PDB file of C-alpha atoms in Angstrom:
ATOM      1  CA  MET L   1     -15.337 -13.376  12.562  1.00  0.00           C
ATOM      2  CA  TYR L   2     -13.032 -12.338   9.721  1.00  0.00           C
ATOM      3  CA  TYR L   3     -11.712 -14.397   6.853  1.00  0.00           C
ATOM      4  CA  GLN L   4      -8.767 -13.891   4.561  1.00  0.00           C
ATOM      5  CA  LYS L   5      -7.384 -15.118   1.297  1.00  0.00           C
ATOM      6  CA  TYR L   6      -4.220 -14.272  -0.619  1.00  0.00           C
ATOM      7  CA  TYR L   7      -4.211 -12.854  -4.124  1.00  0.00           C
ATOM      8  CA  ASP L   8      -1.047 -13.074  -6.213  1.00  0.00           C
ATOM      9  CA  ALA L   9      -0.973  -9.626  -7.850  1.00  0.00           C
ATOM     10  CA  PRO L  10       1.624  -8.616 -10.449  1.00  0.00           C
ATOM     11  CA  LEU L  11       2.929  -6.042  -7.942  1.00  0.00           C
ATOM     12  CA  GLY L  12       3.168  -8.466  -5.029  1.00  0.00           C
ATOM     13  CA  GLU L  13       1.054 -10.622  -2.775  1.00  0.00           C
ATOM     14  CA  MET L  14      -2.180  -9.025  -1.561  1.00  0.00           C
ATOM     15  CA  ILE L  15      -4.445 -10.077   1.266  1.00  0.00           C
ATOM     16  CA  MET L  16      -8.218  -9.904   0.931  1.00  0.00           C
ATOM     17  CA  VAL L  17     -10.184  -9.751   4.202  1.00  0.00           C
ATOM     18  CA  SER L  18     -13.923 -10.254   4.602  1.00  0.00           C
ATOM     19  CA  ASP L  19     -16.557 -10.277   7.304  1.00  0.00           C
ATOM     20  CA  GLY L  20     -18.051 -13.252   5.455  1.00  0.00           C
ATOM     21  CA  THR L  21     -20.178 -11.197   3.082  1.00  0.00           C
ATOM     22  CA  THR L  22     -18.321  -8.039   2.061  1.00  0.00           C
ATOM     23  CA  LEU L  23     -14.705  -7.112   1.422  1.00  0.00           C
ATOM     24  CA  THR L  24     -13.407  -5.165   4.436  1.00  0.00           C
ATOM     25  CA  ASN L  25      -9.714  -4.937   3.567  1.00  0.00           C
ATOM     26  CA  LEU L  26      -7.446  -5.371   0.562  1.00  0.00           C
ATOM     27  CA  VAL L  27      -3.794  -4.678   1.242  1.00  0.00           C
ATOM     28  CA  PHE L  28      -0.367  -5.487  -0.078  1.00  0.00           C
ATOM     29  CA  GLU L  29       1.416  -7.863   2.248  1.00  0.00           C
ATOM     30  CA  ARG L  30       3.588  -5.977   4.742  1.00  0.00           C
ATOM     31  CA  GLN L  31       2.474  -2.540   3.545  1.00  0.00           C
ATOM     32  CA  LYS L  32       2.385   0.426   5.890  1.00  0.00           C
ATOM     33  CA  TYR L  33      -0.410  -0.020   8.491  1.00  0.00           C
ATOM     34  CA  TYR L  34      -0.573  -3.725   7.537  1.00  0.00           C
ATOM     35  CA  GLU L  35      -0.966  -4.848  11.147  1.00  0.00           C
ATOM     36  CA  SER L  36      -4.042  -2.674  11.673  1.00  0.00           C
ATOM     37  CA  GLU L  37      -5.610  -3.697   8.351  1.00  0.00           C
ATOM     38  CA  VAL L  38      -5.490  -7.495   8.667  1.00  0.00           C
ATOM     39  CA  PRO L  39      -7.165  -8.881  11.803  1.00  0.00           C
ATOM     40  CA  GLU L  40      -4.837 -11.271  13.624  1.00  0.00           C
ATOM     41  CA  ASP L  41      -7.561 -13.825  14.196  1.00  0.00           C
ATOM     42  CA  SER L  42      -8.791 -13.965  10.590  1.00  0.00           C
ATOM     43  CA  ILE L  43      -9.157 -17.452   9.149  1.00  0.00           C
ATOM     44  CA  GLU L  44      -8.025 -18.517   5.674  1.00  0.00           C
ATOM     45  CA  LYS L  45     -11.136 -19.448   3.699  1.00  0.00           C
ATOM     46  CA  SER L  46     -12.598 -19.334   0.189  1.00  0.00           C
ATOM     47  CA  LEU L  47     -15.662 -17.114  -0.110  1.00  0.00           C
ATOM     48  CA  PRO L  48     -17.750 -15.767  -3.010  1.00  0.00           C
ATOM     49  CA  ILE L  49     -16.623 -12.206  -2.163  1.00  0.00           C
ATOM     50  CA  PHE L  50     -13.005 -13.291  -2.607  1.00  0.00           C
ATOM     51  CA  ASP L  51     -13.885 -14.791  -6.003  1.00  0.00           C
ATOM     52  CA  ASP L  52     -15.547 -11.480  -7.006  1.00  0.00           C
ATOM     53  CA  THR L  53     -12.578  -9.463  -5.748  1.00  0.00           C
ATOM     54  CA  ALA L  54     -10.056 -11.695  -7.523  1.00  0.00           C
ATOM     55  CA  ARG L  55     -12.063 -11.385 -10.757  1.00  0.00           C
ATOM     56  CA  TRP L  56     -12.103  -7.569 -10.360  1.00  0.00           C
ATOM     57  CA  LEU L  57      -8.337  -7.534  -9.747  1.00  0.00           C
ATOM     58  CA  ASP L  58      -7.663  -9.854 -12.710  1.00  0.00           C
ATOM     59  CA  ILE L  59      -9.551  -7.468 -14.999  1.00  0.00           C
ATOM     60  CA  TYR L  60      -7.854  -4.404 -13.501  1.00  0.00           C
ATOM     61  CA  PHE L  61      -4.349  -5.853 -13.785  1.00  0.00           C
ATOM     62  CA  SER L  62      -5.031  -6.783 -17.412  1.00  0.00           C
ATOM     63  CA  GLY L  63      -5.215  -3.022 -18.089  1.00  0.00           C
ATOM     64  CA  ILE L  64      -8.987  -2.768 -18.359  1.00  0.00           C
ATOM     65  CA  GLU L  65     -11.307  -0.780 -16.121  1.00  0.00           C
ATOM     66  CA  PRO L  66     -13.619  -3.290 -14.371  1.00  0.00           C
ATOM     67  CA  ASP L  67     -17.329  -2.676 -14.995  1.00  0.00           C
ATOM     68  CA  PHE L  68     -18.412  -3.747 -11.494  1.00  0.00           C
ATOM     69  CA  THR L  69     -17.312  -3.255  -7.909  1.00  0.00           C
ATOM     70  CA  PRO L  70     -17.230  -6.106  -5.403  1.00  0.00           C
ATOM     71  CA  ALA L  71     -19.374  -5.619  -2.291  1.00  0.00           C
ATOM     72  CA  ILE L  72     -17.244  -3.583   0.109  1.00  0.00           C
ATOM     73  CA  SER L  73     -17.677  -2.380   3.663  1.00  0.00           C
ATOM     74  CA  LEU L  74     -15.590   0.572   4.795  1.00  0.00           C
ATOM     75  CA  LYS L  75     -15.144   0.961   8.528  1.00  0.00           C
ATOM     76  CA  GLY L  76     -13.712   4.183   9.900  1.00  0.00           C
ATOM     77  CA  SER L  77     -14.587   7.628  11.186  1.00  0.00           C
ATOM     78  CA  GLU L  78     -17.185   9.714   9.358  1.00  0.00           C
ATOM     79  CA  PHE L  79     -14.372  11.934   8.051  1.00  0.00           C
ATOM     80  CA  ARG L  80     -12.427   8.989   6.650  1.00  0.00           C
ATOM     81  CA  LYS L  81     -15.569   7.570   5.054  1.00  0.00           C
ATOM     82  CA  GLU L  82     -16.232  10.969   3.473  1.00  0.00           C
ATOM     83  CA  VAL L  83     -12.725  10.983   1.975  1.00  0.00           C
ATOM     84  CA  TRP L  84     -12.981   7.362   0.803  1.00  0.00           C
ATOM     85  CA  ASP L  85     -16.317   8.141  -0.863  1.00  0.00           C
ATOM     86  CA  ILE L  86     -14.608  10.907  -2.839  1.00  0.00           C
ATOM     87  CA  LEU L  87     -11.826   8.481  -3.795  1.00  0.00           C
ATOM     88  CA  MET L  88     -14.449   6.143  -5.272  1.00  0.00           C
ATOM     89  CA  GLY L  89     -15.508   8.983  -7.578  1.00  0.00           C
ATOM     90  CA  ILE L  90     -12.060   9.582  -9.104  1.00  0.00           C
ATOM     91  CA  PRO L  91     -12.331   8.251 -12.662  1.00  0.00           C
ATOM     92  CA  TYR L  92     -10.062   5.483 -13.905  1.00  0.00           C
ATOM     93  CA  GLY L  93      -7.007   7.004 -15.590  1.00  0.00           C
ATOM     94  CA  GLU L  94      -7.284  10.350 -13.789  1.00  0.00           C
ATOM     95  CA  VAL L  95      -5.717  11.858 -10.689  1.00  0.00           C
ATOM     96  CA  THR L  96      -6.672  14.510  -8.179  1.00  0.00           C
ATOM     97  CA  THR L  97      -4.817  16.177  -5.313  1.00  0.00           C
ATOM     98  CA  TYR L  98      -5.208  16.079  -1.555  1.00  0.00           C
ATOM     99  CA  GLY L  99      -5.942  19.801  -1.743  1.00  0.00           C
ATOM    100  CA  GLU L 100      -8.774  19.297  -4.238  1.00  0.00           C
ATOM    101  CA  ILE L 101     -10.353  16.662  -1.995  1.00  0.00           C
ATOM    102  CA  ALA L 102     -10.004  19.049   0.965  1.00  0.00           C
ATOM    103  CA  LYS L 103     -11.787  21.778  -1.047  1.00  0.00           C
ATOM    104  CA  GLN L 104     -14.630  19.374  -1.915  1.00  0.00           C
ATOM    105  CA  ILE L 105     -15.128  18.453   1.735  1.00  0.00           C
ATOM    106  CA  ALA L 106     -14.954  22.084   2.876  1.00  0.00           C
ATOM    107  CA  LYS L 107     -17.555  23.092   0.291  1.00  0.00           C
ATOM    108  CA  LYS L 108     -19.829  20.189   1.240  1.00  0.00           C
ATOM    109  CA  ARG L 109     -19.555  21.101   4.929  1.00  0.00           C
ATOM    110  CA  GLY L 110     -20.003  24.825   4.292  1.00  0.00           C
ATOM    111  CA  ILE L 111     -16.672  25.779   5.829  1.00  0.00           C
ATOM    112  CA  SER L 112     -13.931  27.988   4.415  1.00  0.00           C
ATOM    113  CA  ARG L 113     -11.191  25.368   4.322  1.00  0.00           C
ATOM    114  CA  MET L 114     -10.202  21.830   5.218  1.00  0.00           C
ATOM    115  CA  SER L 115      -6.707  20.528   5.901  1.00  0.00           C
ATOM    116  CA  ALA L 116      -5.088  18.695   2.990  1.00  0.00           C
ATOM    117  CA  GLN L 117      -2.921  16.945   5.604  1.00  0.00           C
ATOM    118  CA  ALA L 118      -6.024  15.574   7.332  1.00  0.00           C
ATOM    119  CA  VAL L 119      -7.204  14.315   3.945  1.00  0.00           C
ATOM    120  CA  GLY L 120      -3.781  12.712   3.438  1.00  0.00           C
ATOM    121  CA  GLY L 121      -4.135  10.850   6.725  1.00  0.00           C
ATOM    122  CA  ALA L 122      -7.514   9.469   5.682  1.00  0.00           C
ATOM    123  CA  VAL L 123      -6.230   8.522   2.224  1.00  0.00           C
ATOM    124  CA  GLY L 124      -3.239   6.772   3.803  1.00  0.00           C
ATOM    125  CA  HIS L 125      -5.492   4.655   6.004  1.00  0.00           C
ATOM    126  CA  ASN L 126      -7.708   3.465   3.154  1.00  0.00           C
ATOM    127  CA  PRO L 127      -8.387  -0.194   4.002  1.00  0.00           C
ATOM    128  CA  ILE L 128      -9.275  -1.323   0.460  1.00  0.00           C
ATOM    129  CA  SER L 129      -6.351  -0.610  -1.859  1.00  0.00           C
ATOM    130  CA  ILE L 130      -6.871  -0.212  -5.621  1.00  0.00           C
ATOM    131  CA  ILE L 131     -10.678  -0.733  -5.552  1.00  0.00           C
ATOM    132  CA  VAL L 132     -10.909   2.425  -3.438  1.00  0.00           C
ATOM    133  CA  PRO L 133      -8.332   4.176  -5.624  1.00  0.00           C
ATOM    134  CA  CYS L 134      -6.110   6.080  -3.210  1.00  0.00           C
ATOM    135  CA  HIS L 135      -3.275   5.653  -5.726  1.00  0.00           C
ATOM    136  CA  ARG L 136      -5.023   8.293  -7.876  1.00  0.00           C
ATOM    137  CA  VAL L 137      -4.287  11.038  -5.336  1.00  0.00           C
ATOM    138  CA  VAL L 138      -1.131  13.085  -5.828  1.00  0.00           C
ATOM    139  CA  GLY L 139       0.388  16.074  -4.087  1.00  0.00           C
ATOM    140  CA  ALA L 140       0.247  19.698  -5.108  1.00  0.00           C
ATOM    141  CA  ASN L 141       1.592  20.359  -8.606  1.00  0.00           C
ATOM    142  CA  GLY L 142       1.178  16.662  -9.415  1.00  0.00           C
ATOM    143  CA  ASN L 143       4.025  15.565  -7.147  1.00  0.00           C
ATOM    144  CA  LEU L 144       4.012  11.917  -6.152  1.00  0.00           C
ATOM    145  CA  THR L 145       3.512  11.486  -2.442  1.00  0.00           C
ATOM    146  CA  GLY L 146       3.043   8.559  -0.108  1.00  0.00           C
ATOM    147  CA  TYR L 147       1.317   5.287  -0.792  1.00  0.00           C
ATOM    148  CA  ALA L 148       0.960   2.659   1.939  1.00  0.00           C
ATOM    149  CA  GLY L 149       2.016  -0.055  -0.522  1.00  0.00           C
ATOM    150  CA  GLY L 150       5.104   1.950  -1.578  1.00  0.00           C
ATOM    151  CA  LEU L 151       5.644   4.648  -4.193  1.00  0.00           C
ATOM    152  CA  GLU L 152       6.914   2.127  -6.754  1.00  0.00           C
ATOM    153  CA  LYS L 153       3.541   0.364  -6.637  1.00  0.00           C
ATOM    154  CA  LYS L 154       1.709   3.693  -6.934  1.00  0.00           C
ATOM    155  CA  VAL L 155       3.706   4.549 -10.067  1.00  0.00           C
ATOM    156  CA  GLU L 156       2.931   1.138 -11.579  1.00  0.00           C
ATOM    157  CA  LEU L 157      -0.783   1.405 -10.810  1.00  0.00           C
ATOM    158  CA  LEU L 158      -0.921   4.843 -12.430  1.00  0.00           C
ATOM    159  CA  ARG L 159       1.004   3.534 -15.459  1.00  0.00           C
ATOM    160  CA  LEU L 160      -1.430   0.659 -15.771  1.00  0.00           C
ATOM    161  CA  GLU L 161      -4.197   3.274 -16.049  1.00  0.00           C
ATOM    162  CA  GLY L 162      -2.274   5.218 -18.697  1.00  0.00           C
ATOM    163  CA  ILE L 163      -0.894   7.919 -16.416  1.00  0.00           C
ATOM    164  CA  ILE L 164       2.848   8.250 -16.866  1.00  0.00           C
ATOM    165  CA  TYR L 165       4.844   9.150 -13.784  1.00  0.00           C
ATOM    166  CA  ASN L 166       8.374   8.464 -12.815  1.00  0.00           C
ATOM    167  CA  MET L 167       9.811   8.424  -9.341  1.00  0.00           C
ATOM    168  CA  ASN L 168      11.238  11.920  -9.841  1.00  0.00           C
ATOM    169  CA  ASN L 169       7.873  13.663 -10.495  1.00  0.00           C
TER     170      ASN L 169
END
């Protein structure tokens, strides 16, 4: 059974989804892959995990790095989980590239190289926006590339963290 609750974010309505204990999804309403991220049969309900997530988001959107992380549960392939784990290690106010993440995975696996495009696919399917900070990943040479919630939201999230980008970067 899955539960959901809406969060009114400054960048648009977000949907929090939980298995009853942990946060399983946090997405902007109608973002790319929205249908696969929010279970159709989820029930609207208030839960402690939604209170924790809303508190985290309130702090984040006030321009402060939260000092806790709500209980999350990431479901996906081992490769995607590996990428999402790296995303969790990107410090607030910093960015990295898909290529750098690919190099980290290749090194960890003891292989010569890993596809930055494969990393991009995993980043794009991150089920927990903002908390798992996929917005902190940029293309080669710092170019802005896709964000499931839309590039405008990515720019605003980076600005909130003190990273100045414009849509032409």
